[in-house]
Coordinates of C-alpha atoms (C1' of nucleotides) in Angstrom, one line a residue:
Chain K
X2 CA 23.4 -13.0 21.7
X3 CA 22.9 -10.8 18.9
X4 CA 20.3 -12.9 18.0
X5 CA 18.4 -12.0 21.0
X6 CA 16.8 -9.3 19.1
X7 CA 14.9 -11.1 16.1
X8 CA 14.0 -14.1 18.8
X9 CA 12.0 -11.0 20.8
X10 CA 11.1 -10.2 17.7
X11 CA 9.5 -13.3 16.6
X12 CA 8.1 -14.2 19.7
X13 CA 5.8 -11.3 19.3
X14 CA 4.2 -12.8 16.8
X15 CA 4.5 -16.7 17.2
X16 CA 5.5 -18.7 19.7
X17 CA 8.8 -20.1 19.8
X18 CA 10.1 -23.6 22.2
X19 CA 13.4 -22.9 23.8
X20 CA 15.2 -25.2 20.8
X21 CA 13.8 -23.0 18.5
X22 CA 15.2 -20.5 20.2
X23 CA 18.7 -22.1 20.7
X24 CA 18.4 -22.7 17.0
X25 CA 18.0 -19.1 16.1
X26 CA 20.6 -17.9 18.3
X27 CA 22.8 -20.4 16.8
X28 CA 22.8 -18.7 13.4
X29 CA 26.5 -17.4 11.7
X30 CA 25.9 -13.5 12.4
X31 CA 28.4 -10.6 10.9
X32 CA 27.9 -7.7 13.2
X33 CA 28.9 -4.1 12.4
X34 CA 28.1 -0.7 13.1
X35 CA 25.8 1.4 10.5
X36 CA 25.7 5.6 10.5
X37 CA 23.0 7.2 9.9
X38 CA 22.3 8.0 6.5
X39 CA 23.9 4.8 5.4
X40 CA 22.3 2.9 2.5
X41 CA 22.7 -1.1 3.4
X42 CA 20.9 -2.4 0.4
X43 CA 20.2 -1.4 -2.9
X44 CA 17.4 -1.5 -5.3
X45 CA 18.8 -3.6 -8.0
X46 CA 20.8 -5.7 -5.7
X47 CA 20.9 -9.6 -5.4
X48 CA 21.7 -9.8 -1.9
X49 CA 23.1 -13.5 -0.4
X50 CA 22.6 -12.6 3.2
X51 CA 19.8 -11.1 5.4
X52 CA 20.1 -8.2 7.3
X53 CA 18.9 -8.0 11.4
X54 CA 18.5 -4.6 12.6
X55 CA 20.1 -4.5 16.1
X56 CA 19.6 -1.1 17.5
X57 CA 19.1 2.2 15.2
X58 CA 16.5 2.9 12.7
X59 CA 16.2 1.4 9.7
X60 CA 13.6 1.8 6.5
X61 CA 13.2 0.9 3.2
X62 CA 12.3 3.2 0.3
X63 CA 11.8 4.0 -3.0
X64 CA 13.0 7.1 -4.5
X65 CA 11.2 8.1 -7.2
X66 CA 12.0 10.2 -10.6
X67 CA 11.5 13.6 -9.5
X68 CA 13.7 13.1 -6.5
X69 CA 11.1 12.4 -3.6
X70 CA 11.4 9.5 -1.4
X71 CA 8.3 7.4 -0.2
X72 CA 9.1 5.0 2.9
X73 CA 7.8 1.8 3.1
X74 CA 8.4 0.6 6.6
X75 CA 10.5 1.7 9.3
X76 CA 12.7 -1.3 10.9
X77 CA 13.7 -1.3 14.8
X78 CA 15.4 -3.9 16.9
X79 CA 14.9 -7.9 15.9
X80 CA 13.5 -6.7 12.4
X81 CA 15.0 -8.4 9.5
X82 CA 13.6 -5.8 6.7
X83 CA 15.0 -7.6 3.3
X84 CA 13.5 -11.4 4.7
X85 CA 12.2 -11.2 1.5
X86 CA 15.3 -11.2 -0.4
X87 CA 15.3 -15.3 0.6
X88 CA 12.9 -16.0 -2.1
X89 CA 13.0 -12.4 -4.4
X90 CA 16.3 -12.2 -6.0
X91 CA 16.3 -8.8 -6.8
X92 CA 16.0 -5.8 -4.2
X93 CA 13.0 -3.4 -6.0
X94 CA 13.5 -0.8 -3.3
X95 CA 16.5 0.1 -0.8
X96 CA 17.3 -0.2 2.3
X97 CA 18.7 2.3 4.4
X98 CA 19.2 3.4 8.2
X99 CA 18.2 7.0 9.7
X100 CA 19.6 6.2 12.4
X101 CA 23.3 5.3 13.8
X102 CA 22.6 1.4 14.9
X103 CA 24.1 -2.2 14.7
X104 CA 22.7 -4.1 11.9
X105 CA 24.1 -7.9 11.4
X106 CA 24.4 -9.8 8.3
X107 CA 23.4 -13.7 8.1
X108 CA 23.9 -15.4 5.4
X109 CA 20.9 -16.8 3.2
X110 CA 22.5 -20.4 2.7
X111 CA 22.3 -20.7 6.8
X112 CA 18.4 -19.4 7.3
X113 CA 17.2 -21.5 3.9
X114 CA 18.9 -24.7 5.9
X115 CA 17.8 -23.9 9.1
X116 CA 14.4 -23.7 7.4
X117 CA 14.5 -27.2 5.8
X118 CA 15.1 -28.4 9.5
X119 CA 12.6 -26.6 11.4
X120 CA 9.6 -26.1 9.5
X121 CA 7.9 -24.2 12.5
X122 CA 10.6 -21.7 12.1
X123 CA 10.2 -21.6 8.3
X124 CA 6.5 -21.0 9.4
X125 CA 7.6 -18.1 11.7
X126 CA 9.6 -16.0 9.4
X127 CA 7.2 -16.9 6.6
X128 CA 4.3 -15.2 8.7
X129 CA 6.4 -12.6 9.9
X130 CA 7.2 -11.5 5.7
X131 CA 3.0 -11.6 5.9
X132 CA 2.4 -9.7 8.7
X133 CA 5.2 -6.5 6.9
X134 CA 2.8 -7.1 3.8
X135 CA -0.5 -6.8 6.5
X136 CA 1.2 -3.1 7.5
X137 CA 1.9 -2.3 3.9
X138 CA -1.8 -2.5 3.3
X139 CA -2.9 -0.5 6.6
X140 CA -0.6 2.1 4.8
X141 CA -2.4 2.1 2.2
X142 CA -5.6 2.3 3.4
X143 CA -4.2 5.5 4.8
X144 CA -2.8 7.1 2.1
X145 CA -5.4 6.4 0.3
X146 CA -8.8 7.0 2.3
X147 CA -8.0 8.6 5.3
X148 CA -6.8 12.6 6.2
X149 CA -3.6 13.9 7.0
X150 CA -4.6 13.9 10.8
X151 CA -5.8 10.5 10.9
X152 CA -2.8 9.0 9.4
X153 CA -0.7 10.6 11.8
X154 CA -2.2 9.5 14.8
X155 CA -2.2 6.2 13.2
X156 CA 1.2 6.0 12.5
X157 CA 2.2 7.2 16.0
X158 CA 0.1 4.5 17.6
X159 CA 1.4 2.0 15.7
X160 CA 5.1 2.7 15.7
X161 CA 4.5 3.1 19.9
X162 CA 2.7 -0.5 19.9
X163 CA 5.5 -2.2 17.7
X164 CA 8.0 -0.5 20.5
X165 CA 5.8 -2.0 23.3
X166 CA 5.8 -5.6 21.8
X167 CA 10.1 -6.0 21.9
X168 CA 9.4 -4.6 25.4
X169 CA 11.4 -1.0 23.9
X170 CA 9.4 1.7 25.8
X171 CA 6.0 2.2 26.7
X172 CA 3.4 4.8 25.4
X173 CA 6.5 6.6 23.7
X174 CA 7.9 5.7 20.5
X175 CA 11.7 4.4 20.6
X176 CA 13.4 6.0 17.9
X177 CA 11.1 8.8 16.4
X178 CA 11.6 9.6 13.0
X179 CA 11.8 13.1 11.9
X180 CA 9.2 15.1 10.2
X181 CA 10.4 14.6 6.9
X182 CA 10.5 11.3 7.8
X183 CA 7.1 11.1 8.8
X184 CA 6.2 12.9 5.9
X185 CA 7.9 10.5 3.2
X186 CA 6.6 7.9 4.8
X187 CA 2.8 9.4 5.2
X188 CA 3.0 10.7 1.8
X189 CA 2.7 14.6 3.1
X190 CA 4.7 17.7 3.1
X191 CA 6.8 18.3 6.2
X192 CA 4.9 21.7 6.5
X193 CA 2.0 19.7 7.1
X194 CA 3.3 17.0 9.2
X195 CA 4.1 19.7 11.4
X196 CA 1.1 21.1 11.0
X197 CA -0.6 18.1 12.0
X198 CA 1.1 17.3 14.8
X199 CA 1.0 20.5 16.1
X200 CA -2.9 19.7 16.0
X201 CA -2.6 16.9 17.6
X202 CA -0.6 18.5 20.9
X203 CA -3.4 21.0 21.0
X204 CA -6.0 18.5 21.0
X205 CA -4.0 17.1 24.1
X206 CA -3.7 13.4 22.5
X207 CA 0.2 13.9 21.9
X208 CA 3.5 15.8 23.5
X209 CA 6.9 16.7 22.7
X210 CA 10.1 16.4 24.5
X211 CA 12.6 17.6 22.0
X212 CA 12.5 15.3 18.9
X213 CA 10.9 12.4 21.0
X214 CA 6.4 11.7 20.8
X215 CA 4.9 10.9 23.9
X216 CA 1.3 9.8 24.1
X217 CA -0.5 12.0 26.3
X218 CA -4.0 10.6 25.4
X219 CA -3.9 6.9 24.3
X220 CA -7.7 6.3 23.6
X221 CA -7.8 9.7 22.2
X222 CA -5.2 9.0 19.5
X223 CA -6.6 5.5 19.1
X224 CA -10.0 7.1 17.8
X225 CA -8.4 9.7 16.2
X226 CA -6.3 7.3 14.2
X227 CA -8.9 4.4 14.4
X228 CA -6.5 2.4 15.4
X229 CA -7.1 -1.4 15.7
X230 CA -3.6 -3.5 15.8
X231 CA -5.4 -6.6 14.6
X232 CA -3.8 -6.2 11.6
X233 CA 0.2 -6.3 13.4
X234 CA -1.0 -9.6 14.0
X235 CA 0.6 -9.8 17.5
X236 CA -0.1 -12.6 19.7
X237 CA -1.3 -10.4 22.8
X238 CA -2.9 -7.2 21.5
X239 CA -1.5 -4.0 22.9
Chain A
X21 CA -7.8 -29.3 -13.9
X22 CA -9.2 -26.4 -12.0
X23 CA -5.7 -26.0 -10.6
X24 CA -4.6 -25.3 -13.9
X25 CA -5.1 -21.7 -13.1
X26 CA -2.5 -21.3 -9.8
X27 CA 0.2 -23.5 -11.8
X28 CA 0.4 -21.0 -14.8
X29 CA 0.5 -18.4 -12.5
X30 CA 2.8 -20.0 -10.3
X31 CA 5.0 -20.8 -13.0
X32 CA 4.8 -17.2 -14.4
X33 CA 7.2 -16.4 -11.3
X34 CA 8.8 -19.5 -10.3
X35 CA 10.5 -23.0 -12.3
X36 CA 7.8 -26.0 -11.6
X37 CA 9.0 -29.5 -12.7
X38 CA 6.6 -31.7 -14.2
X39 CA 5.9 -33.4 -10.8
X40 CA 5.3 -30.5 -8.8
X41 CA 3.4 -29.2 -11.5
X42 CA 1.2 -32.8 -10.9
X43 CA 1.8 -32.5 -7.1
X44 CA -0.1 -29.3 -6.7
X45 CA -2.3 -30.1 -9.8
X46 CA -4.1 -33.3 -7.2
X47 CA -4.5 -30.8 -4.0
X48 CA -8.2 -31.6 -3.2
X49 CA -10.3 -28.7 -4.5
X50 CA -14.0 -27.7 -4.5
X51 CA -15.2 -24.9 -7.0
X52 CA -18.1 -23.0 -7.0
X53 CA -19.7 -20.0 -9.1
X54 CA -18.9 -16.7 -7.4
X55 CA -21.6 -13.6 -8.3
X56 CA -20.2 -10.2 -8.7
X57 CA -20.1 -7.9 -5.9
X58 CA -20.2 -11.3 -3.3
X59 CA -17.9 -11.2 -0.2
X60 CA -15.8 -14.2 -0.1
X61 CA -14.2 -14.2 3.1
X62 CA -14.2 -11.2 5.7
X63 CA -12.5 -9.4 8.1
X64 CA -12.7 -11.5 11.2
X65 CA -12.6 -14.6 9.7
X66 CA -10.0 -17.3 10.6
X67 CA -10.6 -19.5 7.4
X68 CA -9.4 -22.8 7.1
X69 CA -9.0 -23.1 3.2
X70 CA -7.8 -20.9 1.0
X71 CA -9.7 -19.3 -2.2
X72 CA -8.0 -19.9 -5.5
X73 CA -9.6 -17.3 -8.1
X74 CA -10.2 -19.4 -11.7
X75 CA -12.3 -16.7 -13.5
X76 CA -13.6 -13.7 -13.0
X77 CA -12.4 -10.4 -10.7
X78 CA -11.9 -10.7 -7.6
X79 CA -9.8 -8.3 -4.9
X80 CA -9.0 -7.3 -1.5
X81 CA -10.3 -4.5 0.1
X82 CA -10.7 -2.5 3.7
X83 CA -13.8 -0.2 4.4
X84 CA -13.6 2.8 6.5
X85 CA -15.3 4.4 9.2
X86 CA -16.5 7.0 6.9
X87 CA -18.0 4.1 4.2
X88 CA -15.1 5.1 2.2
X89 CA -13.2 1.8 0.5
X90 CA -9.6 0.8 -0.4
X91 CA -9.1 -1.6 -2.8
X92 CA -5.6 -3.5 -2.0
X93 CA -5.0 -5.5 -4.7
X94 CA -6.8 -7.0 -8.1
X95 CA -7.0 -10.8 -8.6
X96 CA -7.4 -13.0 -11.8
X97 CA -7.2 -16.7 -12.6
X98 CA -4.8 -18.3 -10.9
X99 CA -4.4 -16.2 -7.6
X100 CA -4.6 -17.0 -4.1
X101 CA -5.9 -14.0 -2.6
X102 CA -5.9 -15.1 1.0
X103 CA -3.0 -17.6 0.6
X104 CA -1.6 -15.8 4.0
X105 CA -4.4 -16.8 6.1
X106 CA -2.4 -20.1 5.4
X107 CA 0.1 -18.6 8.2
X108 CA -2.1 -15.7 9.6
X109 CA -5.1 -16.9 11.6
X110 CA -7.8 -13.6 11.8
X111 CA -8.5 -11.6 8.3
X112 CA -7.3 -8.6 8.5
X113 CA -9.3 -7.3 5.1
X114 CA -12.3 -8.2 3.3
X115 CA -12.3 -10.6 -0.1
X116 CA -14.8 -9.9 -2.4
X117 CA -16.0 -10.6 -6.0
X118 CA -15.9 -7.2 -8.6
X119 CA -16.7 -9.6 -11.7
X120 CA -18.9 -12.9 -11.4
X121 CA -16.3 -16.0 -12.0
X122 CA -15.5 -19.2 -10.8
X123 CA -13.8 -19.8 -7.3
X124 CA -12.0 -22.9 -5.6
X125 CA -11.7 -23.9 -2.5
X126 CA -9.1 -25.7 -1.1
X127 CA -8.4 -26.9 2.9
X128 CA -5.4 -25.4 4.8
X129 CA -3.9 -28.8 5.9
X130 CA -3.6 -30.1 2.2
X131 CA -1.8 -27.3 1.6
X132 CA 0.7 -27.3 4.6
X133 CA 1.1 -30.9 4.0
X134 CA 2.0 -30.4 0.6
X135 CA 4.3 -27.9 2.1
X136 CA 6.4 -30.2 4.7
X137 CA 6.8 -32.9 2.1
X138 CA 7.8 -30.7 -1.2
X139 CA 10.3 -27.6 0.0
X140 CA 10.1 -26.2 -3.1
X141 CA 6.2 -25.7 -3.9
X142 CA 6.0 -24.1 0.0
X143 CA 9.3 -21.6 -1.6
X144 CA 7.1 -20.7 -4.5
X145 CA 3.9 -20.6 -3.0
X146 CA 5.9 -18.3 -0.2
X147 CA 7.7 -15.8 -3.2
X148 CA 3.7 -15.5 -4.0
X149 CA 3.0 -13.6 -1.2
X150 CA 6.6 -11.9 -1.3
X151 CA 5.6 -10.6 -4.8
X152 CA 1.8 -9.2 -3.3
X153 CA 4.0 -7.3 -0.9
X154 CA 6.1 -6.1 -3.4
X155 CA 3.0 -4.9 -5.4
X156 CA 1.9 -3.1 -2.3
X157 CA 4.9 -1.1 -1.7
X158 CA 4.9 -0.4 -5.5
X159 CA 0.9 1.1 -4.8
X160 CA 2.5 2.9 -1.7
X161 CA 5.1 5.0 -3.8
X162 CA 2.4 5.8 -6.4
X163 CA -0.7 6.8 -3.9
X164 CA 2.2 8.9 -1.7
X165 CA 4.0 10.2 -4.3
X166 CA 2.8 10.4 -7.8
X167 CA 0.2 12.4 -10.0
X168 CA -3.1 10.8 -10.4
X169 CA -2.2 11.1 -14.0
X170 CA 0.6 8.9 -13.3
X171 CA -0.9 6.4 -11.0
X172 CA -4.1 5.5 -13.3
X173 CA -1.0 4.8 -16.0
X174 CA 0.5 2.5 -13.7
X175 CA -2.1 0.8 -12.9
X176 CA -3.1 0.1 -16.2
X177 CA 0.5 -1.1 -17.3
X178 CA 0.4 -3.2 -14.3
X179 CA -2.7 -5.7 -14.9
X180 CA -2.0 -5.5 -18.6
X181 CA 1.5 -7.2 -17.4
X182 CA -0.2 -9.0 -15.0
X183 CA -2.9 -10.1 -17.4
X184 CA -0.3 -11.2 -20.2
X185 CA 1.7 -13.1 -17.7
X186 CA -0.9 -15.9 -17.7
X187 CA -0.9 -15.8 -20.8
X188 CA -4.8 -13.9 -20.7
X189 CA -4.9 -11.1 -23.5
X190 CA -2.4 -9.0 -24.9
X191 CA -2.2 -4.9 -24.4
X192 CA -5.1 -4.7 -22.4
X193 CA -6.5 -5.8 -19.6
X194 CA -8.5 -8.9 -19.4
X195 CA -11.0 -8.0 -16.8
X196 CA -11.3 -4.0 -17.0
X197 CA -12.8 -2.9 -13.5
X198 CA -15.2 -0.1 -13.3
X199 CA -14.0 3.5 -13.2
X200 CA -15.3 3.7 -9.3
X201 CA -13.4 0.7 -8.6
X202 CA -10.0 2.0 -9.9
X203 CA -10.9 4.9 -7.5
X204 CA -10.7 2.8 -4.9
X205 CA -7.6 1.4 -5.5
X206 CA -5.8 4.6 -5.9
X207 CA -7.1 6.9 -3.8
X208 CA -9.1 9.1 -6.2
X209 CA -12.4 9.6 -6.8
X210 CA -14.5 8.7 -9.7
X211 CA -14.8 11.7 -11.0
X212 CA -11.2 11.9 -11.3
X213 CA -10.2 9.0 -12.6
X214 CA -13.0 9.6 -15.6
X215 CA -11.1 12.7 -16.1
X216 CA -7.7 11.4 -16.0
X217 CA -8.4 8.2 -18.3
X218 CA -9.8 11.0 -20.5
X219 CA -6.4 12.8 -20.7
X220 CA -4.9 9.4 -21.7
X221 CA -7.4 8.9 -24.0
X222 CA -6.5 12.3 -25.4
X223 CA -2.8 11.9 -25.4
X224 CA -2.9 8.8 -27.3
X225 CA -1.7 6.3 -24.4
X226 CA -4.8 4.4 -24.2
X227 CA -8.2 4.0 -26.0
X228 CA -11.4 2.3 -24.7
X229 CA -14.1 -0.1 -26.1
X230 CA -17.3 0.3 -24.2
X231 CA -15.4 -0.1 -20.7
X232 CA -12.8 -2.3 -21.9
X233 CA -9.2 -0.3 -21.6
X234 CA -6.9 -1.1 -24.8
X235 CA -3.4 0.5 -24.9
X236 CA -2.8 2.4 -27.6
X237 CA 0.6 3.5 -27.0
X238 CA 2.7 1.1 -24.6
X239 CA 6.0 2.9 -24.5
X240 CA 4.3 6.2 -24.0
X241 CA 2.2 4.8 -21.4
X242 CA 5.1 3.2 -19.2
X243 CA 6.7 6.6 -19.5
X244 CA 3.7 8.3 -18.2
X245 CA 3.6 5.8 -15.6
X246 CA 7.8 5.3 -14.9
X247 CA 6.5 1.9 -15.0
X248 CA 9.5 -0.2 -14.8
X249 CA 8.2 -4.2 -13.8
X250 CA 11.1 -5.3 -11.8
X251 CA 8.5 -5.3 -9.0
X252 CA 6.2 -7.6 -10.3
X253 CA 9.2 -9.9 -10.2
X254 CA 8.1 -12.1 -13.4
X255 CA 10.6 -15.0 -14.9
X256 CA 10.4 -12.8 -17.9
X257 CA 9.8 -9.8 -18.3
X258 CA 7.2 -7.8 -20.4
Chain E
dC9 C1' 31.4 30.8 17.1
dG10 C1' 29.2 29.5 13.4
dC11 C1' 27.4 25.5 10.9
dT12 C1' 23.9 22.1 10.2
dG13 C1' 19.9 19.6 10.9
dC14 C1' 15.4 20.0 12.3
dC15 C1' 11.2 22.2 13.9
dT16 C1' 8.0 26.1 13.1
dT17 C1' 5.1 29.5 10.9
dG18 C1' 3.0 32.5 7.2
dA19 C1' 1.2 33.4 2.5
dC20 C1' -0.3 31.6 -1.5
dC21 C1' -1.5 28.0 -4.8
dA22 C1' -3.0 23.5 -7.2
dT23 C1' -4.4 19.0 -7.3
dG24 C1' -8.0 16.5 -6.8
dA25 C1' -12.7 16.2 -3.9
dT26 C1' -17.5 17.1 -3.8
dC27 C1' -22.0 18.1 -5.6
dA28 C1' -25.2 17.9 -9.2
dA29 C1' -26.8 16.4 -13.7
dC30 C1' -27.2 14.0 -17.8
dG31 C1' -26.4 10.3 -21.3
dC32 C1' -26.3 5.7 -22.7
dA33 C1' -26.5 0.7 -22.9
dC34 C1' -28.5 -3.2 -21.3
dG35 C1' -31.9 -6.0 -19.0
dT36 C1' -36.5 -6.9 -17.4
dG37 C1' -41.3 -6.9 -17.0
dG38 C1' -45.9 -5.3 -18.8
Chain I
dC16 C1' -42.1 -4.2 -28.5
dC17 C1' -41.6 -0.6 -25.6
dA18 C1' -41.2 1.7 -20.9
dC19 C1' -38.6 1.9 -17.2
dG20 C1' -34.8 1.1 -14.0
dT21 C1' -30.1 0.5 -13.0
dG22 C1' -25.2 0.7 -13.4
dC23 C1' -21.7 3.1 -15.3
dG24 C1' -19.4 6.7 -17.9
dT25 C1' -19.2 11.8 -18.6
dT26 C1' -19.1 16.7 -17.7
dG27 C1' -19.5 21.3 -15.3
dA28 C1' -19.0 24.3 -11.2
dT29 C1' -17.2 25.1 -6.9
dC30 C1' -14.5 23.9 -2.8
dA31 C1' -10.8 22.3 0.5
dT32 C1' -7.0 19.6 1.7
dG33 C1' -2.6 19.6 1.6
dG34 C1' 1.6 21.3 -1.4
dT35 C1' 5.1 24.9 -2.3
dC36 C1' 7.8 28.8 -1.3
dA37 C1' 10.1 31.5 1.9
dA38 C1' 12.0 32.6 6.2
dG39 C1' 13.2 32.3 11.0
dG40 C1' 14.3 29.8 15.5
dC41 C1' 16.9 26.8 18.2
dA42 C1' 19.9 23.1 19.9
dG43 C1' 23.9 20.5 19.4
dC44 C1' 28.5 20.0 17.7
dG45 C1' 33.0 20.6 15.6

DNA sequence: CGCTGCCTTGACCATGATCAACGCACGTGG
DNA sequence: CCACGTGCGTTGATCATGGTCAAGGCAGCG
């Protein structure tokens, strides 16, 4: 049941039998409630369970010595953002939520012997810990060879596709980070997140409802962005 | 023999015994000179082997619209650059050669089949590609949030770690790339970089022989850099 | 009613990009 | 053996993208 999330989740990417999914859904799952704000995981930690994000927003960061904060990856419904931590013993970055959600635990002993059993599983959680490093590198192209506007549009488009693809909402993104958000992930000021996104209503590709992004031009922000999802390696592009 | 290369580096992160050590040592390979600036496998592709680096310089990279490339990672003996296309069909990046070497390839199905039968080879060859991810986010904090002064220090400390790990050469780096080339892994131009490797020359961190970069000053050059190689997630570290 | 968190805007500044040359070592062909 | 070309490192001058500082607005909530 709570397991219905990361099942969505994985079928995106890789498709699953019905045992499979049984299997999955069958996994020992602690649920609670996370606030916003709340750190789950630390850097330094050796964690002996997993954590599935239920509902809220999650991300994992670094901070780093003079007190700003670069975000790695943002983490919605069915993502499992320390998968990793099955095979790295220590956490090199935290994990935290921005906002309020249900987050379960599952312990590592019951995914490593769930993956000795079902090797096609294995296989799917393997590929989806390759397809967070495939977005790690699109962020890097961006922060490294591409403008302030581009990076934007890029990271709008491709938090709205990875909504689309657990069926959350549809040319809008489910749960918008804030600027600063934006900003720590993007490596940018807030100023000029704002800025930029203020550029990008003018130019008619995005709109604002409050704290919420709505695509108003989806080709528009594609070729702003140059957007190609090949790279979220989903099974039916968006 | 030729495998020799992925077992040290395997074992640099991960306890082989003797007869995994031999398992992986008999996966069918066939090597083949590589020239410098040669494109291995591209973006597009869907190999079917994977490409085990045994000398030279090899890395991943991503070109732009604008002609403008990101560099994603360096590789030296005994990395498997593409070891996800093991689990991830289409390339989502380019693999090239920066330094003439010696490649190997070896099938996809060896490999998986190797996988079913021995749990512990598919862990480590899987905490591989959890360690390149960790390396990326590690990029990510220092192209979003550091100085270039700081990033061209962490760099270096990072294939000088990298480069002792397999036991290559000891305070510096054992293939140096070009000045352009750490450019394009950091997000600064060449110009830059020449300038910033200048002030490290200056300050005493590092000193150069022809293009080869020595350190000169390892505890002053991980404080530069806040290098700190829990990331790199080494059995030992430096 | 008054915080608090977030969005917004203006003015000024700095890090690093761009453009343009030059030097230097090495390899190659006449 | 030397002339030339090529790839890479080096340096100066100028420019621009995006950062920093400062302040105000607005909605939601206790």
């Amino acid at each position: 049941m709570s397991a219905h999330a990361i099942i969505q989740k994985l079928q995106s990417i890789y498709d699953l039998t019905t045992q499979e999914r049984q299997t999955i859904g069958s996994l020992p799952v602690h649920v609670r409630d996370a606030k916003a704000g709340e750190t789950l995981v630390r850097e330094g930690d050796r964690p002996t369970q997993c954590c599935l994000v239920i509902s809220g927003l999650a991300c994992r960061f670094k901070v780093v010595a003079d007190g700003s904060r670069q975000i790695m990856s943002f983490h919605i419904s069915g993502d499992v953002p320390d998968l990793q931590s099955l095979h790295i013993d220590v956490m090199d970055h935290d994990l935290g939520m921005l906002q309020a959600g249900k987050v379960a635990f599952i312990p590592h002993a019951a995914i490593l012997a769930m993956n000795e059993r079902h090797p096609r599983i294995a296989a799917a959680l393997w590929r989806n810990t390759l397809v967070d490093a495939a977005i790690f590198r699109q962020w890097m192209v961006g922060m490294g060879r591409k403008s302030a506007y581009s990076r934007v549009a890029h990271l709008i488009c491709e938090l709205v596709v990875l909504s689309q693809s657990v069926g959350l909402s549809d040319y809008a993104i489910e749960r918008t980070p804030t600027q600063e958000e934006f900003g720590d992930a993007l490596g940018l000021s807030v100023v000029h997140v704002n800025r930029t996104i203020r550029a990008l209503r003018e130019n008619g590709l995005v709109s604002t409802n409050g704290r919420q992004l709505l695509v108003a031009d989806w080709e528009g922000l594609k070729s702003a962005a140059e957007f190609d999802p090949t790279y979220l390696h989903l099974k039916k592009a968006a």
